[in-house]
Amino acid sequence: MSANITVEKPETADVLELIDRSDAYIASLYPPEGNFTVDVGALRQPDISFVVARTKGQAVGCGAIKWLEDGTAELKRIFVADEARGKGIGRQIMTTLLEMAEVHGIECLYLETGPRNTEAVSLYQTLGFRECGPFAGYQENPYSLFMARQLVNA
């Protein structure tokens, strides 16, 4: 399955529903003290680029990247709806975000995820992300896995 991926603001009903589903998914994996998802308001900030994957006009996935002042960036969200999982949509979203980071001249892309989110961890590892320590004010905790990828063309 191939999706059309565009930069959008998280404002349409189908995208907001997708974000709600993403939040519910993370809440099903982690207790409140292990849930570090970014709320919709933060996803609308000017230093964040938000992308939506659509098939047949319907939002089936999304991702967000935050541009940091030090020449790095942080993946703030990636989610693919249940009905679109296992079809390459997550890889398409990540590839788009990596291309955006390279265009911005980003040296390193960081992310925080959780070890229970095994599908995401596997995707990140496949795309060259490696474990690293906490960054950007995060602290070590049993619910977080910190990863980074150096970008070749930066």
mmCIF file of C-alpha atoms in Angstrom:
data_model
loop_
_atom_site.group_PDB
_atom_site.id
_atom_site.type_symbol
_atom_site.label_atom_id
_atom_site.label_comp_id
_atom_site.label_asym_id
_atom_site.label_seq_id
_atom_site.Cartn_x
_atom_site.Cartn_y
_atom_site.Cartn_z
ATOM 1 C CA MET A 1 0.000 0.000 0.000
ATOM 2 C CA SER A 2 1.286 3.429 -0.861
ATOM 3 C CA ALA A 3 0.130 6.624 0.783
ATOM 4 C CA ASN A 4 0.198 10.249 -0.222
ATOM 5 C CA ILE A 5 2.192 12.089 2.462
ATOM 6 C CA THR A 6 1.743 15.829 2.884
ATOM 7 C CA VAL A 7 2.710 18.488 5.402
ATOM 8 C CA GLU A 8 -0.466 19.591 7.180
ATOM 9 C CA LYS A 9 -1.560 21.127 10.441
ATOM 10 C CA PRO A 10 -3.296 18.673 12.786
ATOM 11 C CA GLU A 11 -6.700 20.306 12.415
ATOM 12 C CA THR A 12 -9.022 18.173 10.284
ATOM 13 C CA ALA A 13 -11.414 15.767 11.973
ATOM 14 C CA ASP A 14 -9.780 12.640 10.540
ATOM 15 C CA VAL A 15 -6.290 13.754 11.649
ATOM 16 C CA LEU A 16 -7.509 14.654 15.134
ATOM 17 C CA GLU A 17 -9.159 11.232 15.376
ATOM 18 C CA LEU A 18 -5.882 9.637 14.314
ATOM 19 C CA ILE A 19 -4.028 11.554 17.055
ATOM 20 C CA ASP A 20 -6.628 10.386 19.597
ATOM 21 C CA ARG A 21 -6.061 6.805 18.450
ATOM 22 C CA SER A 22 -2.310 7.306 18.769
ATOM 23 C CA ASP A 23 -2.718 8.622 22.318
ATOM 24 C CA ALA A 24 -4.966 5.675 23.221
ATOM 25 C CA TYR A 25 -2.430 3.225 21.792
ATOM 26 C CA ILE A 26 0.409 4.664 23.894
ATOM 27 C CA ALA A 27 -1.860 4.754 26.965
ATOM 28 C CA SER A 28 -2.525 1.031 26.427
ATOM 29 C CA LEU A 29 1.223 0.323 26.541
ATOM 30 C CA TYR A 30 2.390 2.568 29.389
ATOM 31 C CA PRO A 31 1.148 3.924 32.717
ATOM 32 C CA PRO A 32 0.689 7.710 32.995
ATOM 33 C CA GLU A 33 4.198 8.192 34.418
ATOM 34 C CA GLY A 34 5.626 6.468 31.330
ATOM 35 C CA ASN A 35 3.550 8.324 28.746
ATOM 36 C CA PHE A 36 5.469 11.183 27.128
ATOM 37 C CA THR A 37 3.255 11.917 24.120
ATOM 38 C CA VAL A 38 3.038 15.475 22.871
ATOM 39 C CA ASP A 39 -0.408 17.054 22.903
ATOM 40 C CA VAL A 40 -2.107 18.453 19.813
ATOM 41 C CA GLY A 41 -1.356 22.048 20.779
ATOM 42 C CA ALA A 42 2.371 21.341 20.843
ATOM 43 C CA LEU A 43 2.111 19.655 17.441
ATOM 44 C CA ARG A 44 0.857 22.974 16.014
ATOM 45 C CA GLN A 45 3.934 24.974 17.062
ATOM 46 C CA PRO A 46 6.030 26.668 14.342
ATOM 47 C CA ASP A 47 9.129 24.616 15.206
ATOM 48 C CA ILE A 48 7.285 21.359 14.435
ATOM 49 C CA SER A 49 6.552 19.931 10.996
ATOM 50 C CA PHE A 50 3.583 17.568 10.958
ATOM 51 C CA VAL A 51 2.929 15.134 8.125
ATOM 52 C CA VAL A 52 -0.133 13.066 7.300
ATOM 53 C CA ALA A 53 -0.268 9.851 5.274
ATOM 54 C CA ARG A 54 -3.507 9.458 3.350
ATOM 55 C CA THR A 55 -4.937 6.633 1.290
ATOM 56 C CA LYS A 56 -8.069 7.350 -0.712
ATOM 57 C CA GLY A 57 -8.218 10.733 1.028
ATOM 58 C CA GLN A 58 -8.423 9.237 4.527
ATOM 59 C CA ALA A 59 -5.717 9.874 7.152
ATOM 60 C CA VAL A 60 -4.067 6.543 8.008
ATOM 61 C CA GLY A 61 -0.828 7.753 9.590
ATOM 62 C CA CYS A 62 1.004 10.789 10.850
ATOM 63 C CA GLY A 63 4.379 11.932 12.040
ATOM 64 C CA ALA A 64 5.953 15.016 13.569
ATOM 65 C CA ILE A 65 9.468 16.338 13.777
ATOM 66 C CA LYS A 66 10.680 19.184 15.995
ATOM 67 C CA TRP A 67 13.488 21.379 14.711
ATOM 68 C CA LEU A 68 15.925 22.186 17.514
ATOM 69 C CA GLU A 69 18.150 25.247 17.593
ATOM 70 C CA ASP A 70 21.383 23.258 17.850
ATOM 71 C CA GLY A 71 21.157 21.761 14.345
ATOM 72 C CA THR A 72 19.453 18.579 15.504
ATOM 73 C CA ALA A 73 15.827 17.481 15.435
ATOM 74 C CA GLU A 74 13.578 15.216 17.458
ATOM 75 C CA LEU A 75 10.911 12.861 16.200
ATOM 76 C CA LYS A 76 7.880 13.791 18.293
ATOM 77 C CA ARG A 77 5.265 11.387 16.947
ATOM 78 C CA ILE A 78 4.692 8.637 14.448
ATOM 79 C CA PHE A 79 1.528 6.611 14.271
ATOM 80 C CA VAL A 80 -0.135 4.330 11.772
ATOM 81 C CA ALA A 81 -3.772 3.269 12.137
ATOM 82 C CA ASP A 82 -4.438 -0.409 12.806
ATOM 83 C CA GLU A 83 -5.986 -0.936 9.382
ATOM 84 C CA ALA A 84 -2.835 0.368 7.658
ATOM 85 C CA ARG A 85 -0.179 -1.382 9.775
ATOM 86 C CA GLY A 86 2.180 -3.822 8.136
ATOM 87 C CA LYS A 87 1.745 -2.154 4.752
ATOM 88 C CA GLY A 88 4.794 0.113 4.677
ATOM 89 C CA ILE A 89 3.037 3.320 5.748
ATOM 90 C CA GLY A 90 5.258 3.780 8.804
ATOM 91 C CA ARG A 91 8.355 3.410 6.642
ATOM 92 C CA GLN A 92 6.959 5.971 4.174
ATOM 93 C CA ILE A 93 6.313 8.465 6.974
ATOM 94 C CA MET A 94 9.779 7.936 8.455
ATOM 95 C CA THR A 95 11.447 8.244 5.040
ATOM 96 C CA THR A 96 9.613 11.531 4.473
ATOM 97 C CA LEU A 97 10.685 12.858 7.874
ATOM 98 C CA LEU A 98 14.302 11.794 7.269
ATOM 99 C CA GLU A 99 14.286 13.545 3.890
ATOM 100 C CA MET A 100 12.878 16.685 5.519
ATOM 101 C CA ALA A 101 15.643 16.553 8.144
ATOM 102 C CA GLU A 102 18.316 16.273 5.471
ATOM 103 C CA VAL A 103 16.860 19.242 3.573
ATOM 104 C CA HIS A 104 16.989 21.243 6.835
ATOM 105 C CA GLY A 105 20.668 20.294 7.237
ATOM 106 C CA ILE A 106 20.029 18.354 10.425
ATOM 107 C CA GLU A 107 23.093 16.533 11.731
ATOM 108 C CA CYS A 108 21.308 14.120 14.044
ATOM 109 C CA LEU A 109 17.698 13.032 14.477
ATOM 110 C CA TYR A 110 16.735 11.899 17.977
ATOM 111 C CA LEU A 111 13.690 10.126 19.317
ATOM 112 C CA GLU A 112 12.253 8.847 22.550
ATOM 113 C CA THR A 113 10.061 5.779 22.391
ATOM 114 C CA GLY A 114 9.216 2.967 24.722
ATOM 115 C CA PRO A 115 10.558 -0.574 24.750
ATOM 116 C CA ARG A 116 7.003 -1.987 24.658
ATOM 117 C CA ASN A 117 6.382 -0.292 21.303
ATOM 118 C CA THR A 118 8.182 -3.120 19.504
ATOM 119 C CA GLU A 119 6.893 -2.369 15.983
ATOM 120 C CA ALA A 120 8.219 1.178 16.173
ATOM 121 C CA VAL A 121 11.548 0.128 17.695
ATOM 122 C CA SER A 122 12.037 -2.414 14.919
ATOM 123 C CA LEU A 123 11.276 0.201 12.242
ATOM 124 C CA TYR A 124 13.684 2.693 13.798
ATOM 125 C CA GLN A 125 16.460 0.099 13.985
ATOM 126 C CA THR A 126 15.864 -0.904 10.365
ATOM 127 C CA LEU A 127 16.210 2.753 9.356
ATOM 128 C CA GLY A 128 19.562 3.142 11.124
ATOM 129 C CA PHE A 129 18.595 4.489 14.535
ATOM 130 C CA ARG A 130 20.749 3.277 17.420
ATOM 131 C CA GLU A 131 20.234 3.478 21.159
ATOM 132 C CA CYS A 132 21.714 6.503 22.894
ATOM 133 C CA GLY A 133 21.331 8.156 26.268
ATOM 134 C CA PRO A 134 18.730 10.724 27.273
ATOM 135 C CA PHE A 135 18.766 14.045 25.427
ATOM 136 C CA ALA A 136 16.919 17.394 25.524
ATOM 137 C CA GLY A 137 16.072 17.231 29.216
ATOM 138 C CA TYR A 138 14.755 13.659 29.251
ATOM 139 C CA GLN A 139 15.733 11.459 32.193
ATOM 140 C CA GLU A 140 16.496 7.739 32.304
ATOM 141 C CA ASN A 141 13.417 5.714 33.200
ATOM 142 C CA PRO A 142 12.208 2.170 32.556
ATOM 143 C CA TYR A 143 9.554 3.357 30.089
ATOM 144 C CA SER A 144 11.883 5.187 27.708
ATOM 145 C CA LEU A 145 14.239 4.069 24.995
ATOM 146 C CA PHE A 146 16.349 6.831 23.479
ATOM 147 C CA MET A 147 17.591 6.506 19.926
ATOM 148 C CA ALA A 148 19.484 8.640 17.422
ATOM 149 C CA ARG A 149 20.486 8.553 13.795
ATOM 150 C CA GLN A 150 23.315 10.551 12.299
ATOM 151 C CA LEU A 151 22.314 11.904 8.926
ATOM 152 C CA VAL A 152 24.813 11.215 6.175
ATOM 153 C CA ASN A 153 24.284 14.376 4.119
ATOM 154 C CA ALA A 154 24.283 16.845 7.013
#
